[in-house]
XYZ file of N, CA and C in Angstrom:
735
model
N 19.162 133.836 93.117
C 20.814 133.471 92.840
C 20.999 134.909 92.913
N 22.517 134.858 93.747
C 23.373 135.789 93.926
C 24.350 136.454 92.901
N 24.860 136.973 92.965
C 26.371 137.613 92.271
C 27.972 137.423 92.703
N 28.497 136.767 92.275
C 29.815 136.982 92.518
C 30.863 137.809 91.889
N 31.145 139.030 92.922
C 32.436 139.466 92.296
C 34.137 139.633 92.469
N 34.845 139.344 91.308
C 36.305 139.179 91.484
C 36.628 140.902 91.507
N 37.321 140.972 92.702
C 37.436 142.565 92.999
C 38.943 142.814 92.995
N 39.814 143.485 91.904
C 40.820 143.696 92.315
C 40.881 144.987 93.076
N 42.484 144.391 93.911
C 42.958 145.415 94.665
C 44.232 146.019 94.197
N 44.827 147.541 95.139
C 45.620 147.658 94.776
C 47.273 147.171 94.888
N 48.038 146.851 94.236
C 49.357 146.344 94.091
C 50.278 146.809 94.655
N 49.972 148.246 94.971
C 50.428 149.142 95.560
C 49.802 150.585 96.283
N 49.852 151.720 94.936
C 49.266 153.199 95.673
C 47.735 152.528 95.826
N 47.289 153.352 96.655
C 46.068 152.866 97.588
C 44.834 153.740 95.941
N 45.532 154.801 95.303
C 45.111 155.882 94.744
C 44.411 154.787 93.267
N 44.880 153.548 93.179
C 44.896 152.548 91.728
C 43.257 152.277 92.296
N 42.746 151.889 93.314
C 41.494 151.299 93.878
C 40.160 152.085 93.086
N 39.253 151.304 92.304
C 38.786 151.981 91.520
C 37.547 152.566 92.140
N 36.602 153.767 91.785
C 35.342 153.988 92.321
C 34.588 153.069 92.250
N 33.893 151.878 91.071
C 33.367 150.978 91.067
C 33.432 149.831 92.313
N 34.916 149.243 92.374
C 36.179 148.513 93.577
C 34.916 148.669 94.831
N 35.043 150.178 95.061
C 34.695 150.591 96.367
C 33.394 150.174 96.283
N 32.637 150.683 95.313
C 31.176 150.674 95.658
C 30.407 148.868 95.920
N 31.036 148.287 94.714
C 30.758 147.362 95.098
C 31.114 146.167 96.109
N 32.500 146.530 96.823
C 32.776 146.106 98.228
C 31.677 146.823 99.306
N 31.436 147.847 99.306
C 30.457 148.782 99.957
C 29.186 147.877 100.149
N 28.268 147.482 99.120
C 27.316 146.948 98.905
C 27.065 145.280 99.162
N 28.373 144.496 99.239
C 28.279 143.235 99.106
C 27.823 142.666 100.597
N 27.121 141.174 100.874
C 26.691 140.887 101.630
C 27.824 140.353 102.909
N 28.828 140.042 101.694
C 30.186 139.118 102.155
C 31.467 139.357 101.536
N 32.566 139.623 101.964
C 33.750 139.812 101.465
C 34.870 138.347 101.815
N 35.113 137.931 100.610
C 36.548 136.904 100.542
C 37.627 137.307 101.266
N 38.188 137.465 101.709
C 39.434 138.087 101.833
C 40.633 136.831 102.440
N 41.887 137.173 101.359
C 42.659 136.474 101.232
C 43.776 136.168 103.012
N 43.773 137.689 102.736
C 43.671 137.751 104.288
C 43.410 138.754 105.125
N 42.194 138.676 106.250
C 41.716 139.519 106.681
C 42.461 140.919 107.562
N 43.432 140.327 107.711
C 44.131 142.014 108.484
C 44.531 142.672 107.830
N 44.968 142.074 106.454
C 45.668 142.748 105.355
C 44.329 143.815 104.983
N 43.384 143.098 104.217
C 41.997 143.188 104.043
C 41.413 144.573 104.342
N 41.689 143.646 106.137
C 41.155 144.942 107.186
C 41.381 146.851 106.841
N 42.573 146.834 106.615
C 43.213 148.009 106.615
C 42.667 148.522 105.297
N 42.755 148.041 104.223
C 42.204 148.416 103.110
C 41.051 149.044 103.230
N 39.946 148.019 103.987
C 38.792 148.472 103.911
C 38.268 149.755 105.160
N 39.279 149.588 105.536
C 39.187 150.786 106.638
C 39.394 151.788 105.911
N 40.201 152.164 105.372
C 40.897 153.209 104.188
C 39.534 153.685 103.530
N 39.030 152.946 103.027
C 37.730 152.983 102.128
C 36.527 153.253 102.746
N 36.494 152.972 103.886
C 35.597 153.440 104.758
C 34.297 151.907 104.343
N 34.827 150.901 104.334
C 33.684 150.043 103.854
C 34.009 148.886 105.090
N 32.946 148.857 105.267
C 32.077 148.057 106.790
C 31.579 146.766 106.532
N 31.919 145.963 105.706
C 31.257 144.425 105.513
C 31.778 143.239 105.994
N 30.960 141.978 106.624
C 31.385 141.040 107.129
C 32.405 140.386 106.187
N 33.619 139.907 106.970
C 34.694 139.233 106.023
C 34.981 137.965 106.211
N 35.275 137.002 105.530
C 35.567 135.582 105.956
C 36.812 135.511 105.385
N 37.865 134.666 105.852
C 38.812 134.256 105.434
C 38.959 133.242 104.591
N 39.373 133.709 103.578
C 39.311 132.508 102.146
C 40.847 132.697 101.141
N 41.742 131.506 101.825
C 42.981 131.360 101.444
C 43.713 129.963 100.543
N 44.420 129.906 100.141
C 44.725 128.663 99.277
C 44.999 127.299 100.427
N 44.767 127.750 101.857
C 44.688 126.358 102.415
C 43.569 126.186 103.020
N 42.680 127.149 102.799
C 40.835 126.669 103.419
C 39.749 126.606 102.163
N 40.430 127.243 101.055
C 39.585 127.234 100.140
C 38.633 126.092 99.557
N 38.973 124.822 99.686
C 38.371 123.655 98.939
C 37.155 123.507 100.134
N 37.405 123.948 101.740
C 36.732 123.325 102.693
C 35.199 124.883 102.813
N 36.173 125.839 102.403
C 34.819 127.178 102.334
C 33.991 127.592 100.833
N 34.573 126.638 99.836
C 33.842 127.085 98.620
C 32.115 126.873 98.841
N 31.911 125.438 99.365
C 30.491 124.826 98.972
C 30.089 125.652 100.029
N 30.150 126.173 101.234
C 29.644 127.193 101.996
C 29.104 128.372 101.272
N 29.978 128.923 100.714
C 29.750 130.009 99.981
C 29.060 130.264 98.792
N 28.765 128.912 98.059
C 28.159 128.763 97.160
C 26.904 128.924 97.291
N 26.401 128.317 98.284
C 25.197 128.173 99.390
C 24.326 129.732 99.676
N 25.308 130.185 99.848
C 24.751 131.629 100.350
C 24.816 132.231 98.616
N 25.479 132.008 97.715
C 25.355 132.809 96.629
C 23.849 132.048 95.539
N 23.919 131.047 96.256
C 22.363 130.492 95.612
C 21.086 130.890 96.396
N 21.075 131.252 97.912
C 20.205 131.811 98.580
C 19.765 133.592 98.167
N 20.583 134.085 97.339
C 20.706 135.359 96.716
C 21.669 136.294 97.242
N 22.639 135.879 98.067
C 23.892 137.037 98.473
C 24.841 137.498 97.452
N 25.261 138.856 97.804
C 26.406 139.037 96.699
C 27.384 138.924 97.266
N 28.620 138.308 97.238
C 30.082 137.943 97.624
C 30.643 138.777 96.792
N 31.834 139.114 97.513
C 32.894 139.693 96.825
C 34.359 139.208 97.193
N 35.187 138.611 96.456
C 36.378 138.225 96.675
C 37.524 139.350 96.463
N 38.157 139.312 97.306
C 39.507 140.100 97.041
C 41.183 139.098 97.528
N 41.951 139.577 97.217
C 43.115 139.285 97.519
C 44.016 140.180 98.309
N 45.019 139.723 98.827
C 45.779 141.023 99.301
C 46.583 142.236 98.242
N 46.942 141.851 97.231
C 46.988 142.845 96.341
C 46.804 142.285 94.752
N 45.982 143.067 94.058
C 45.995 142.439 92.473
C 44.582 141.936 92.560
N 44.826 141.881 91.108
C 43.591 140.448 91.203
C 43.042 139.023 91.386
N 41.966 138.316 91.945
C 41.925 137.468 92.481
C 41.693 136.250 91.444
N 42.765 135.459 91.633
C 43.140 134.058 90.480
C 43.899 134.365 90.054
N 44.735 135.165 89.766
C 45.627 135.521 88.950
C 46.793 135.189 90.398
N 47.501 134.210 90.411
C 48.275 133.628 91.232
C 47.941 134.001 92.797
N 46.398 134.025 92.711
C 45.923 134.274 94.032
C 45.182 133.389 94.119
N 43.879 133.257 95.380
C 42.594 132.893 95.716
C 42.074 133.703 94.597
N 40.831 132.461 94.251
C 39.805 133.067 93.405
C 39.122 132.288 92.344
N 39.933 131.391 91.930
C 39.699 130.602 90.574
C 38.592 129.416 91.134
N 38.653 128.821 92.104
C 37.622 127.709 92.360
C 36.721 128.187 92.932
N 36.348 129.255 93.467
C 34.901 129.804 93.575
C 34.399 130.351 92.756
N 34.869 130.760 91.903
C 34.705 131.161 90.771
C 34.181 130.157 89.731
N 34.971 129.007 89.515
C 34.776 127.921 88.578
C 32.882 127.244 89.404
N 33.093 127.420 90.688
C 32.147 126.341 91.172
C 30.830 127.122 91.196
N 31.123 128.468 91.210
C 29.892 129.488 91.437
C 29.215 129.412 89.468
N 30.324 129.600 88.536
C 29.821 129.284 87.276
C 29.351 128.064 87.311
N 29.753 126.564 87.753
C 29.042 125.440 87.745
C 27.462 125.559 88.631
N 27.525 126.021 88.997
C 26.245 126.268 89.901
C 25.047 127.351 89.191
N 25.418 127.669 88.306
C 24.526 129.007 87.570
C 24.434 130.160 88.093
N 25.617 130.421 88.779
C 25.827 131.935 89.247
C 26.221 132.936 88.866
N 25.498 134.226 88.615
C 26.297 135.152 87.744
C 27.682 135.526 88.377
N 28.808 135.238 87.311
C 30.447 135.963 88.278
C 30.813 137.331 87.403
N 31.260 137.980 88.176
C 31.918 139.351 87.390
C 32.607 139.621 87.840
N 33.653 139.793 86.805
C 35.030 140.552 86.957
C 35.194 141.663 86.918
N 35.828 142.316 88.059
C 36.066 144.030 87.689
C 37.245 144.379 87.255
N 37.689 145.176 86.095
C 38.863 145.441 85.355
C 39.396 146.241 86.615
N 40.633 146.098 87.103
C 41.488 147.215 87.472
C 43.075 146.572 87.989
N 43.641 146.715 88.718
C 44.885 146.460 89.249
C 45.417 144.720 89.302
N 46.857 144.851 88.229
C 47.485 143.582 88.524
C 48.983 144.053 88.077
N 49.659 143.436 88.753
C 51.098 143.512 88.653
C 51.590 143.126 86.918
N 50.742 142.250 86.460
C 51.912 142.077 85.497
C 51.558 142.626 83.868
N 50.342 143.384 84.007
C 50.609 144.274 82.460
C 51.425 145.287 82.882
N 51.217 146.023 84.100
C 52.158 147.752 83.766
C 53.680 146.496 83.698
N 54.031 145.631 84.255
C 55.333 145.296 83.916
C 55.767 144.791 82.452
N 55.183 144.535 82.136
C 55.309 144.112 80.191
C 55.280 145.081 79.778
N 54.208 146.352 79.703
C 54.288 147.321 78.638
C 54.853 148.471 79.239
N 55.604 148.211 80.205
C 57.140 148.964 80.652
C 58.218 148.761 80.124
N 58.359 147.134 79.725
C 59.683 146.284 79.401
C 60.226 147.301 78.739
N 59.785 147.248 77.347
C 60.250 147.489 76.023
C 60.205 146.483 75.296
N 59.503 145.020 75.516
C 60.118 144.210 75.361
C 58.715 143.930 74.414
N 58.393 143.013 73.632
C 56.995 142.749 72.636
C 56.053 142.626 73.380
N 54.930 143.181 73.510
C 53.989 142.964 74.183
C 51.967 142.196 73.844
N 52.379 142.598 72.090
C 51.544 142.208 71.308
C 51.144 140.682 71.167
N 52.073 139.865 72.122
C 51.573 138.282 72.478
C 52.660 138.314 73.774
N 51.843 137.518 74.372
C 53.237 137.151 75.779
C 52.394 135.586 76.456
N 52.945 135.576 77.347
C 52.792 134.350 78.144
C 52.872 134.275 79.635
N 51.908 134.471 80.136
C 52.026 134.800 81.677
C 52.271 133.192 82.391
N 53.330 133.006 83.172
C 53.542 132.046 84.002
C 53.799 131.471 85.308
N 53.356 133.070 85.986
C 53.213 133.125 87.007
C 54.617 132.779 88.310
N 53.899 132.220 89.584
C 55.156 131.762 89.992
C 55.656 129.959 89.823
N 57.108 130.125 89.120
C 57.308 128.773 88.814
C 57.087 127.675 89.801
N 57.237 126.165 90.085
C 57.215 125.645 90.840
C 58.226 125.871 91.481
N 58.211 125.790 93.253
C 59.605 126.040 93.684
C 60.770 124.679 93.578
N 60.308 123.283 93.697
C 61.178 122.205 93.462
C 60.478 121.370 92.487
N 59.593 120.483 92.965
C 59.318 119.650 92.181
C 58.599 120.108 90.921
N 59.197 119.759 89.557
C 58.713 120.234 87.990
C 59.373 121.759 87.693
N 60.401 122.069 88.327
C 60.865 123.475 88.051
C 61.591 123.586 86.535
N 62.459 122.407 86.757
C 63.351 122.199 85.641
C 62.323 122.021 84.105
N 61.224 121.410 84.421
C 60.910 120.665 83.290
C 59.706 121.842 83.037
N 59.606 122.958 83.923
C 58.733 123.539 82.955
C 59.863 124.744 82.757
N 61.306 125.071 82.884
C 62.157 126.247 82.184
C 62.385 125.240 81.190
N 62.419 123.964 81.023
C 62.649 123.255 79.985
C 61.743 123.401 78.706
N 60.423 123.292 79.115
C 59.566 123.570 78.299
C 59.320 124.842 77.751
N 59.948 125.979 77.753
C 59.476 127.498 77.777
C 61.124 127.847 76.803
N 61.791 126.692 76.685
C 62.978 127.231 76.371
C 62.802 127.894 75.108
N 61.963 127.076 74.174
C 61.831 127.666 72.639
C 60.408 128.650 72.819
N 59.963 129.004 73.877
C 58.935 130.018 73.513
C 59.066 131.582 72.934
N 58.101 131.395 72.065
C 58.632 132.861 71.017
C 58.158 133.853 72.020
N 56.700 133.777 72.629
C 56.649 135.282 72.752
C 56.793 135.071 74.832
N 57.139 136.418 74.530
C 57.799 137.303 75.676
C 56.722 136.759 77.178
N 57.827 136.444 77.917
C 57.335 135.419 79.005
C 57.552 136.398 80.426
N 56.220 136.177 81.334
C 55.834 137.012 82.401
C 56.321 135.927 83.745
N 57.123 136.212 84.948
C 57.152 135.436 85.587
C 56.823 136.105 87.162
N 56.143 135.372 87.935
C 56.117 136.385 89.292
C 57.183 135.398 90.133
N 58.240 136.361 91.036
C 58.980 135.819 92.042
C 59.059 136.746 93.066
N 59.474 135.996 94.444
C 60.133 136.388 95.883
C 61.267 137.194 95.741
N 61.537 137.719 96.457
C 62.326 138.772 96.696
C 64.257 137.444 97.239
N 63.838 136.701 97.853
C 65.353 135.785 98.338
C 65.190 134.687 97.145
N 64.753 134.632 96.056
C 64.560 133.737 95.232
C 64.755 134.304 93.726
N 64.831 135.766 93.543
C 65.572 136.322 92.524
C 66.279 135.833 91.836
N 67.600 136.079 92.961
C 68.964 135.813 91.705
C 69.152 134.092 91.567
N 68.544 133.191 92.242
C 68.493 132.295 91.807
C 67.787 131.621 90.292
N 66.944 132.374 90.776
C 65.924 132.367 89.520
C 66.149 132.780 87.990
N 67.026 133.905 88.213
C 67.506 134.664 87.106
C 68.489 134.161 86.313
N 69.125 133.614 87.611
C 70.605 132.523 87.232
C 70.253 131.239 86.473
N 69.050 130.616 86.619
C 68.226 129.577 85.579
C 67.639 130.108 84.605
N 67.634 131.343 84.400
C 67.084 131.833 83.404
C 68.164 131.783 82.519
N 69.566 132.264 83.169
C 70.581 132.240 82.516
C 70.720 131.003 81.731
N 70.981 130.008 82.201
C 71.028 128.816 82.202
C 70.299 128.037 80.985
N 68.944 128.617 81.223
C 67.986 127.904 80.459
C 67.992 128.659 79.033
N 67.683 130.294 78.816
C 67.851 131.111 77.937
C 68.745 130.892 77.113
N 69.919 131.627 77.783
C 71.110 132.330 77.527
C 71.024 133.807 78.253
N 72.532 134.049 78.736
C 72.703 135.331 79.256
C 72.212 136.233 78.119
N 72.065 136.164 77.012
C 71.849 137.484 75.817
C 70.584 137.708 75.674
N 69.521 136.879 76.295
C 68.144 137.267 76.311
C 67.756 138.187 76.876
N 66.888 139.276 76.087
C 66.731 140.422 77.032
C 65.715 140.737 77.669
N 65.684 141.064 78.728
C 65.043 140.909 80.572
C 64.373 142.566 80.803
N 63.428 142.380 81.560
C 63.371 143.445 82.631
C 62.700 143.054 83.752
N 63.063 143.251 84.686
C 62.954 143.295 85.941
C 62.299 144.066 86.716
N 61.169 143.994 87.239
C 60.025 145.341 87.782
C 59.996 144.989 89.347
N 60.412 145.596 90.302
C 59.610 145.500 91.983
C 59.385 146.673 92.217
N 58.366 146.510 93.200
C 57.441 147.401 94.127
C 56.420 148.215 93.055
N 55.912 147.537 92.217
C 55.394 148.208 91.062
C 54.125 149.006 91.912
N 54.153 150.320 91.412
C 52.886 151.142 92.382
C 53.286 151.689 93.003
N 54.433 151.136 93.777
C 54.884 151.390 95.314
C 55.540 153.043 95.295
N 56.223 153.421 96.511
C 57.283 154.582 96.553
C 58.448 153.962 95.618
N 59.071 152.744 96.129
C 60.146 152.363 95.605
C 60.199 151.274 94.103
N 58.962 151.804 93.731
C 59.133 151.691 91.813
C 60.102 151.149 91.441
N 60.596 150.422 91.087
C 62.176 150.309 89.908
C 61.924 149.344 88.740
N 62.660 149.541 87.853
C 62.656 148.790 86.691
C 64.135 148.372 86.242
N 64.819 146.941 86.114
C 65.907 147.135 85.813
C 65.678 146.362 84.445
N 66.474 146.736 83.088
C 66.100 146.026 81.992
C 67.559 146.085 81.534
N 67.632 145.420 80.621
C 69.200 144.771 80.063
C 69.113 142.956 79.604
N 70.195 142.604 79.260
C 70.093 141.051 79.209
C 70.094 140.648 80.381
N 69.945 139.434 80.394
C 69.560 138.211 81.581
C 71.252 138.229 82.318
N 72.260 138.177 81.407
C 73.708 138.606 82.106
C 73.433 139.908 82.941
N 73.125 140.963 82.562
C 73.400 141.880 82.803
C 72.274 142.529 84.649
N 71.360 141.781 84.236
C 70.090 142.095 85.390
C 70.318 141.111 86.606
N 71.233 139.876 86.502
C 71.575 139.252 87.053
C 72.655 139.484 87.833
N 74.013 140.562 87.387
C 74.976 141.070 87.857
C 74.095 141.681 88.726
N 73.001 142.963 88.512
C 72.746 143.883 89.300
C 72.354 142.899 90.680
N 71.143 142.285 89.938
C 70.838 141.538 91.590
C 71.615 140.486 92.736
N 72.847 140.812 91.885
C 73.566 139.999 92.861
C 74.509 141.050 93.675
N 74.690 142.189 93.202
C 75.188 143.567 93.678
C 74.168 144.255 94.353
N 72.880 143.646 94.432
C 71.819 144.866 95.111
C 71.231 144.094 95.405
N 70.568 143.886 96.548
C 69.895 143.304 97.655
C 68.780 143.474 97.264
N 67.720 142.018 96.357
C 66.932 142.067 96.448
C 65.658 142.212 97.202
N 64.579 143.463 97.504
C 63.748 143.794 98.342
C 62.065 144.146 97.759
N 61.870 143.453 98.091
C 59.801 144.112 97.518
C 59.073 142.648 96.765
N 58.268 143.194 96.178
C 57.350 141.937 95.372
C 58.343 142.196 93.840
N 58.256 141.059 93.230
C 59.090 141.261 92.091
C 58.484 140.401 90.623
N 58.141 141.274 89.396
C 57.955 140.617 88.538
C 58.976 140.660 87.181
N 59.410 139.501 86.640
C 60.599 138.741 85.902
C 59.696 139.240 84.209
N 60.086 139.734 84.036
C 59.719 139.567 81.905
C 60.998 139.689 81.515
N 60.760 138.167 80.242
C 61.846 137.695 79.597
C 61.824 137.586 78.042
N 62.455 138.052 77.063
C 61.886 138.222 75.712
C 61.657 136.919 75.379
N 61.007 136.574 74.105
C 60.965 135.090 73.720
C 62.144 134.672 72.529
N 62.236 133.495 72.712
C 63.606 133.231 71.345
C 63.217 133.217 69.709
N 63.565 134.598 69.803
C 64.229 135.506 68.582
C 64.240 134.373 67.155
N 65.151 133.817 67.556
C 65.730 132.513 66.493
C 64.657 131.518 66.595
N 63.784 130.842 67.200
C 62.373 130.350 67.147
C 61.842 131.131 65.982
N 61.406 132.645 66.146
C 60.265 133.215 65.713
C 60.970 133.332 64.215
N 62.129 133.403 64.137
C 62.789 133.619 62.846
C 62.570 132.404 61.932
N 62.964 131.111 62.297
C 62.780 130.044 61.634
C 61.455 129.758 61.513
N 59.816 130.289 62.452
C 58.980 130.091 61.917
C 58.562 130.946 60.786
N 59.112 132.507 61.061
C 58.792 133.536 59.812
C 57.797 133.709 60.223
N 57.336 134.088 61.481
C 56.198 134.590 61.997
C 56.533 136.185 63.156
N 57.400 136.708 62.592
C 57.970 137.529 63.797
C 58.749 138.427 63.506
N 58.389 139.674 63.338
C 59.701 140.401 62.745
C 60.962 141.029 63.645
N 62.037 141.080 63.614
C 63.040 141.556 63.881
C 63.188 142.839 64.574
N 63.513 142.437 65.740
C 62.844 143.538 66.491
C 64.307 143.968 67.322
N 64.809 145.395 66.902
C 66.393 145.744 67.899
C 65.651 146.045 69.691
N 66.164 144.956 70.242
C 66.025 145.489 71.750
C 67.168 146.073 72.138
N 67.013 147.275 72.790
C 68.245 147.786 73.385
C 68.234 147.466 74.725
N 69.509 146.652 74.911
C 69.770 146.172 76.276
C 70.818 146.665 77.048
N 70.720 147.786 77.031
C 71.486 148.667 78.114
C 71.093 148.590 79.495
N 72.046 148.078 80.432
C 71.469 148.423 81.724
C 70.661 149.403 82.158
N 69.462 149.493 82.420
C 68.474 150.607 82.689
C 67.756 150.773 84.074
N 68.452 150.695 85.281
C 67.627 151.081 86.695
C 66.299 152.148 86.677
N 65.554 152.171 86.767
C 64.973 153.615 87.138
C 63.972 153.131 87.869
N 63.415 154.785 88.948
C 62.872 154.329 90.002
C 62.101 155.779 89.720
């Protein structure tokens, strides 16, 4: 049996690539890449020359059986996405699941991901949180938002720049404009920025400033629900508008 490695790649700064990740990719018999063109640039930077196979959400069901057979045959396969950790809002879950079912060893390397820097830098409670990733674009979106209205934990969402303002407006409608939030963009890149405040304040900011880059939105949980259950301390969250770069 071979080994399947899930290898995180930088979300921005190439210096975030770990030495172990470079070694694993150099030793792999096959690299599954979300976009071989994007990954080719990364691999060239680290002088990695290994066979690549395109593996993304549109072909993973057709590809996974072939990959598992190669793993059964003793090959080492590494999975990478365009940025961050495979399986976290990116392809990787399906091949990991099928490898586990086939008795293949699956190893996930620690490394870059956007959600952890976003929440720990937000100033919001991060001892307990829920990661929601990308909300459904159409069907099921309102249902998902309604189900989160009373969520007590800090919530983390991914969003594209063209939908940021719309999503923040929906958050105001669902959670209330006074809910604390932090909107992070371009994490680990040159133009990294965090805008902190209430949902009303961050919505106003991005209504006046064109959203650009990749976004992570962190929203505070329902303090009233926590107080009602008596399972949380009342934290004073400073909600002064604080763009930082």
